Amino acid sequence: MTDLIIPETDTPGAKAARVNEFIDVILTEWATEEERQYFLAGLTGVDKQSNELFGKDFVDASPHQQVTLLRAMDDYTANERAEKNGRSTQYGP
């Protein structure tokens, strides 16, 4: 998932930057139990949405399905933030 969010371009992607190892350190050595559970619940939510849409966990979905889900989640979050701030994310009238 991290390499889909931060892909390799002319600079290293998340995998090459070892983002997964950084996340592990943060979760095991820095985060509170509440923060850890919140993070893990988020990952469980991604799998739940993936199963609802594609009938499989995120890791088992095709790369196209994974990107589709991540974009839908990003769009949803952007809309929620915009509504909270009284702005529209829609273009045109």
Tab-separated table of N, CA and C in Angstrom:
chain	number	residue	atom	x	y	z
A	1	MET	N	0.823	-1.192	0.000
A	1	MET	CA	0.000	0.000	0.000
A	1	MET	C	0.869	1.257	0.000
A	2	THR	N	1.960	1.230	0.722
A	2	THR	CA	2.767	2.436	0.822
A	2	THR	C	3.349	2.842	-0.521
A	3	ASP	N	3.740	1.862	-1.346
A	3	ASP	CA	4.306	2.207	-2.647
A	3	ASP	C	3.250	2.732	-3.615
A	4	LEU	N	1.990	2.447	-3.367
A	4	LEU	CA	0.925	3.039	-4.187
A	4	LEU	C	0.707	4.497	-3.790
A	5	ILE	N	0.895	4.782	-2.518
A	5	ILE	CA	0.707	6.146	-2.026
A	5	ILE	C	1.932	7.003	-2.346
A	6	ILE	N	3.121	6.430	-2.169
A	6	ILE	CA	4.375	7.132	-2.477
A	6	ILE	C	5.157	6.255	-3.467
A	7	PRO	N	4.820	6.348	-4.756
A	7	PRO	CA	5.477	5.486	-5.739
A	7	PRO	C	6.899	5.943	-6.065
A	8	GLU	N	7.649	5.020	-6.601
A	8	GLU	CA	8.994	5.358	-7.078
A	8	GLU	C	8.868	6.192	-8.345
A	9	THR	N	9.573	7.282	-8.391
A	9	THR	CA	9.644	8.130	-9.588
A	9	THR	C	11.130	8.329	-9.858
A	10	ASP	N	11.548	9.560	-10.036
A	10	ASP	CA	12.977	9.807	-10.138
A	10	ASP	C	13.618	9.818	-8.742
A	11	THR	N	12.781	9.655	-7.735
A	11	THR	CA	13.238	9.497	-6.352
A	11	THR	C	12.696	8.171	-5.827
A	12	PRO	N	13.289	7.645	-4.782
A	12	PRO	CA	12.814	6.362	-4.249
A	12	PRO	C	11.357	6.435	-3.779
A	13	GLY	N	10.671	5.318	-3.921
A	13	GLY	CA	9.316	5.206	-3.408
A	13	GLY	C	9.335	4.786	-1.950
A	14	ALA	N	8.166	4.536	-1.421
A	14	ALA	CA	8.037	4.186	-0.004
A	14	ALA	C	8.797	2.916	0.354
A	15	LYS	N	8.743	1.922	-0.524
A	15	LYS	CA	9.428	0.661	-0.224
A	15	LYS	C	10.932	0.884	-0.125
A	16	ALA	N	11.498	1.592	-1.089
A	16	ALA	CA	12.940	1.854	-1.078
A	16	ALA	C	13.336	2.733	0.106
A	17	ALA	N	12.436	3.611	0.513
A	17	ALA	CA	12.708	4.482	1.668
A	17	ALA	C	12.436	3.760	2.984
A	18	ARG	N	11.986	2.516	2.901
A	18	ARG	CA	11.715	1.669	4.064
A	18	ARG	C	10.657	2.270	4.992
A	19	VAL	N	9.629	2.827	4.360
A	19	VAL	CA	8.530	3.424	5.119
A	19	VAL	C	7.860	2.379	6.006
A	20	ASN	N	7.742	1.152	5.510
A	20	ASN	CA	7.120	0.101	6.314
A	20	ASN	C	7.864	-0.121	7.628
A	21	GLU	N	9.200	-0.051	7.583
A	21	GLU	CA	9.986	-0.218	8.801
A	21	GLU	C	9.781	0.965	9.750
A	22	PHE	N	9.670	2.155	9.187
A	22	PHE	CA	9.414	3.346	9.996
A	22	PHE	C	8.062	3.223	10.704
A	23	ILE	N	7.054	2.776	9.966
A	23	ILE	CA	5.724	2.604	10.560
A	23	ILE	C	5.777	1.583	11.689
A	24	ASP	N	6.490	0.488	11.469
A	24	ASP	CA	6.632	-0.527	12.528
A	24	ASP	C	7.259	0.060	13.786
A	25	VAL	N	8.321	0.855	13.620
A	25	VAL	CA	8.982	1.465	14.778
A	25	VAL	C	8.028	2.416	15.495
A	26	ILE	N	7.343	3.233	14.737
A	26	ILE	CA	6.406	4.184	15.345
A	26	ILE	C	5.336	3.438	16.134
A	27	LEU	N	4.787	2.379	15.545
A	27	LEU	CA	3.707	1.648	16.212
A	27	LEU	C	4.191	0.887	17.441
A	28	THR	N	5.389	0.339	17.383
A	28	THR	CA	5.849	-0.491	18.498
A	28	THR	C	6.581	0.287	19.587
A	29	GLU	N	7.237	1.383	19.228
A	29	GLU	CA	8.076	2.062	20.211
A	29	GLU	C	7.625	3.469	20.585
A	30	TRP	N	6.678	4.013	19.867
A	30	TRP	CA	6.314	5.406	20.117
A	30	TRP	C	4.818	5.599	20.361
A	31	ALA	N	3.999	4.966	19.545
A	31	ALA	CA	2.552	5.163	19.627
A	31	ALA	C	1.980	4.587	20.919
A	32	THR	N	0.914	5.232	21.380
A	32	THR	CA	0.188	4.697	22.526
A	32	THR	C	-0.653	3.517	22.055
A	33	GLU	N	-1.147	2.756	22.984
A	33	GLU	CA	-2.015	1.622	22.640
A	33	GLU	C	-3.241	2.109	21.872
A	34	GLU	N	-3.799	3.235	22.285
A	34	GLU	CA	-4.964	3.797	21.595
A	34	GLU	C	-4.614	4.166	20.145
A	35	GLU	N	-3.470	4.781	19.939
A	35	GLU	CA	-3.043	5.158	18.585
A	35	GLU	C	-2.792	3.922	17.726
A	36	ARG	N	-2.187	2.908	18.320
A	36	ARG	CA	-1.935	1.652	17.608
A	36	ARG	C	-3.247	1.020	17.165
A	37	GLN	N	-4.186	0.967	18.079
A	37	GLN	CA	-5.479	0.365	17.757
A	37	GLN	C	-6.215	1.166	16.682
A	38	TYR	N	-6.105	2.480	16.733
A	38	TYR	CA	-6.723	3.342	15.725
A	38	TYR	C	-6.126	3.058	14.348
A	39	PHE	N	-4.801	2.945	14.285
A	39	PHE	CA	-4.118	2.649	13.029
A	39	PHE	C	-4.541	1.285	12.490
A	40	LEU	N	-4.523	0.283	13.347
A	40	LEU	CA	-4.885	-1.064	12.922
A	40	LEU	C	-6.355	-1.159	12.514
A	41	ALA	N	-7.204	-0.411	13.195
A	41	ALA	CA	-8.618	-0.376	12.806
A	41	ALA	C	-8.768	0.234	11.412
A	42	GLY	N	-7.928	1.211	11.107
A	42	GLY	CA	-7.950	1.800	9.774
A	42	GLY	C	-7.583	0.781	8.708
A	43	LEU	N	-6.567	-0.029	8.970
A	43	LEU	CA	-6.189	-1.074	8.021
A	43	LEU	C	-7.297	-2.116	7.882
A	44	THR	N	-7.927	-2.443	8.989
A	44	THR	CA	-9.060	-3.372	8.936
A	44	THR	C	-10.181	-2.788	8.090
A	45	GLY	N	-10.407	-1.475	8.213
A	45	GLY	CA	-11.416	-0.802	7.411
A	45	GLY	C	-11.099	-0.844	5.926
A	46	VAL	N	-9.829	-0.734	5.581
A	46	VAL	CA	-9.428	-0.831	4.169
A	46	VAL	C	-9.761	-2.225	3.648
A	47	ASP	N	-9.432	-3.256	4.420
A	47	ASP	CA	-9.765	-4.620	4.000
A	47	ASP	C	-11.273	-4.816	3.876
A	48	LYS	N	-12.024	-4.243	4.808
A	48	LYS	CA	-13.483	-4.367	4.751
A	48	LYS	C	-14.028	-3.740	3.470
A	49	GLN	N	-13.550	-2.534	3.148
A	49	GLN	CA	-14.016	-1.877	1.918
A	49	GLN	C	-13.590	-2.660	0.684
A	50	SER	N	-12.376	-3.190	0.700
A	50	SER	CA	-11.885	-3.979	-0.424
A	50	SER	C	-12.746	-5.225	-0.611
A	51	ASN	N	-13.093	-5.870	0.494
A	51	ASN	CA	-13.953	-7.052	0.408
A	51	ASN	C	-15.338	-6.706	-0.108
A	52	GLU	N	-15.880	-5.565	0.319
A	52	GLU	CA	-17.200	-5.148	-0.149
A	52	GLU	C	-17.188	-4.854	-1.643
A	53	LEU	N	-16.118	-4.239	-2.117
A	53	LEU	CA	-16.037	-3.865	-3.534
A	53	LEU	C	-15.557	-4.997	-4.433
A	54	PHE	N	-14.553	-5.757	-3.977
A	54	PHE	CA	-13.884	-6.707	-4.858
A	54	PHE	C	-13.928	-8.158	-4.380
A	55	GLY	N	-14.489	-8.388	-3.186
A	55	GLY	CA	-14.581	-9.754	-2.674
A	55	GLY	C	-13.254	-10.327	-2.201
A	56	LYS	N	-12.290	-9.438	-1.876
A	56	LYS	CA	-10.988	-9.909	-1.400
A	56	LYS	C	-10.314	-8.827	-0.575
A	57	ASP	N	-9.374	-9.261	0.281
A	57	ASP	CA	-8.602	-8.307	1.067
A	57	ASP	C	-7.796	-7.412	0.141
A	58	PHE	N	-7.402	-6.251	0.642
A	58	PHE	CA	-6.659	-5.272	-0.148
A	58	PHE	C	-5.403	-5.888	-0.760
A	59	VAL	N	-4.653	-6.627	0.023
A	59	VAL	CA	-3.396	-7.199	-0.451
A	59	VAL	C	-3.619	-8.192	-1.593
A	60	ASP	N	-4.792	-8.809	-1.655
A	60	ASP	CA	-5.101	-9.787	-2.695
A	60	ASP	C	-5.773	-9.162	-3.917
A	61	ALA	N	-6.145	-7.897	-3.826
A	61	ALA	CA	-6.775	-7.205	-4.951
A	61	ALA	C	-5.726	-6.908	-6.019
A	62	SER	N	-6.191	-6.720	-7.245
A	62	SER	CA	-5.262	-6.379	-8.329
A	62	SER	C	-4.724	-4.963	-8.092
A	63	PRO	N	-3.597	-4.629	-8.691
A	63	PRO	CA	-3.085	-3.268	-8.548
A	63	PRO	C	-4.115	-2.211	-8.972
A	64	HIS	N	-4.859	-2.471	-10.028
A	64	HIS	CA	-5.889	-1.522	-10.468
A	64	HIS	C	-6.968	-1.365	-9.397
A	65	GLN	N	-7.397	-2.477	-8.799
A	65	GLN	CA	-8.408	-2.418	-7.741
A	65	GLN	C	-7.870	-1.674	-6.525
A	66	GLN	N	-6.622	-1.907	-6.173
A	66	GLN	CA	-6.021	-1.223	-5.031
A	66	GLN	C	-5.999	0.288	-5.251
A	67	VAL	N	-5.578	0.714	-6.437
A	67	VAL	CA	-5.530	2.151	-6.742
A	67	VAL	C	-6.936	2.731	-6.748
A	68	THR	N	-7.887	2.007	-7.298
A	68	THR	CA	-9.277	2.463	-7.320
A	68	THR	C	-9.784	2.708	-5.912
A	69	LEU	N	-9.514	1.783	-5.002
A	69	LEU	CA	-9.957	1.925	-3.618
A	69	LEU	C	-9.263	3.095	-2.934
A	70	LEU	N	-7.967	3.213	-3.105
A	70	LEU	CA	-7.238	4.322	-2.468
A	70	LEU	C	-7.727	5.671	-2.985
A	71	ARG	N	-8.001	5.765	-4.280
A	71	ARG	CA	-8.515	7.029	-4.828
A	71	ARG	C	-9.908	7.340	-4.283
A	72	ALA	N	-10.744	6.314	-4.165
A	72	ALA	CA	-12.082	6.529	-3.602
A	72	ALA	C	-11.993	7.005	-2.161
A	73	MET	N	-11.080	6.421	-1.401
A	73	MET	CA	-10.898	6.845	-0.017
A	73	MET	C	-10.385	8.284	0.045
A	74	ASP	N	-9.468	8.637	-0.842
A	74	ASP	CA	-8.935	9.997	-0.892
A	74	ASP	C	-10.032	10.994	-1.262
A	75	ASP	N	-10.841	10.644	-2.258
A	75	ASP	CA	-11.949	11.522	-2.659
A	75	ASP	C	-12.927	11.725	-1.511
A	76	TYR	N	-13.258	10.644	-0.814
A	76	TYR	CA	-14.185	10.722	0.303
A	76	TYR	C	-13.639	11.657	1.387
A	77	THR	N	-12.361	11.476	1.711
A	77	THR	CA	-11.741	12.311	2.740
A	77	THR	C	-11.715	13.774	2.328
A	78	ALA	N	-11.394	14.033	1.073
A	78	ALA	CA	-11.363	15.414	0.575
A	78	ALA	C	-12.748	16.044	0.670
A	79	ASN	N	-13.773	15.292	0.316
A	79	ASN	CA	-15.143	15.808	0.408
A	79	ASN	C	-15.550	16.073	1.850
A	80	GLU	N	-15.186	15.176	2.755
A	80	GLU	CA	-15.509	15.362	4.173
A	80	GLU	C	-14.842	16.621	4.725
A	81	ARG	N	-13.586	16.811	4.381
A	81	ARG	CA	-12.873	18.000	4.859
A	81	ARG	C	-13.473	19.268	4.282
A	82	ALA	N	-13.813	19.220	3.008
A	82	ALA	CA	-14.387	20.401	2.356
A	82	ALA	C	-15.730	20.756	2.982
A	83	GLU	N	-16.562	19.765	3.230
A	83	GLU	CA	-17.865	20.021	3.853
A	83	GLU	C	-17.681	20.589	5.252
A	84	LYS	N	-16.717	20.057	5.976
A	84	LYS	CA	-16.447	20.534	7.331
A	84	LYS	C	-16.019	22.002	7.309
A	85	ASN	N	-15.294	22.378	6.268
A	85	ASN	CA	-14.800	23.746	6.144
A	85	ASN	C	-15.714	24.636	5.302
A	86	GLY	N	-16.878	24.125	4.933
A	86	GLY	CA	-17.846	24.916	4.184
A	86	GLY	C	-17.477	25.169	2.743
A	87	ARG	N	-16.639	24.307	2.180
A	87	ARG	CA	-16.254	24.448	0.779
A	87	ARG	C	-16.740	23.260	-0.015
A	88	SER	N	-16.903	23.457	-1.297
A	88	SER	CA	-17.309	22.382	-2.191
A	88	SER	C	-16.105	21.865	-2.966
A	89	THR	N	-16.079	20.557	-3.214
A	89	THR	CA	-15.027	19.985	-4.055
A	89	THR	C	-15.543	19.774	-5.461
A	90	GLN	N	-16.793	20.135	-5.689
A	90	GLN	CA	-17.398	19.983	-7.009
A	90	GLN	C	-17.049	21.183	-7.886
A	91	TYR	N	-16.855	20.922	-9.148
A	91	TYR	CA	-16.562	21.982	-10.095
A	91	TYR	C	-17.825	22.347	-10.848
A	92	GLY	N	-17.929	23.596	-11.229
A	92	GLY	CA	-19.073	24.050	-12.028
A	92	GLY	C	-20.236	24.415	-11.142
A	93	PRO	N	-21.381	24.697	-11.792
A	93	PRO	CA	-22.568	25.166	-11.031
A	93	PRO	C	-23.153	24.105	-10.134
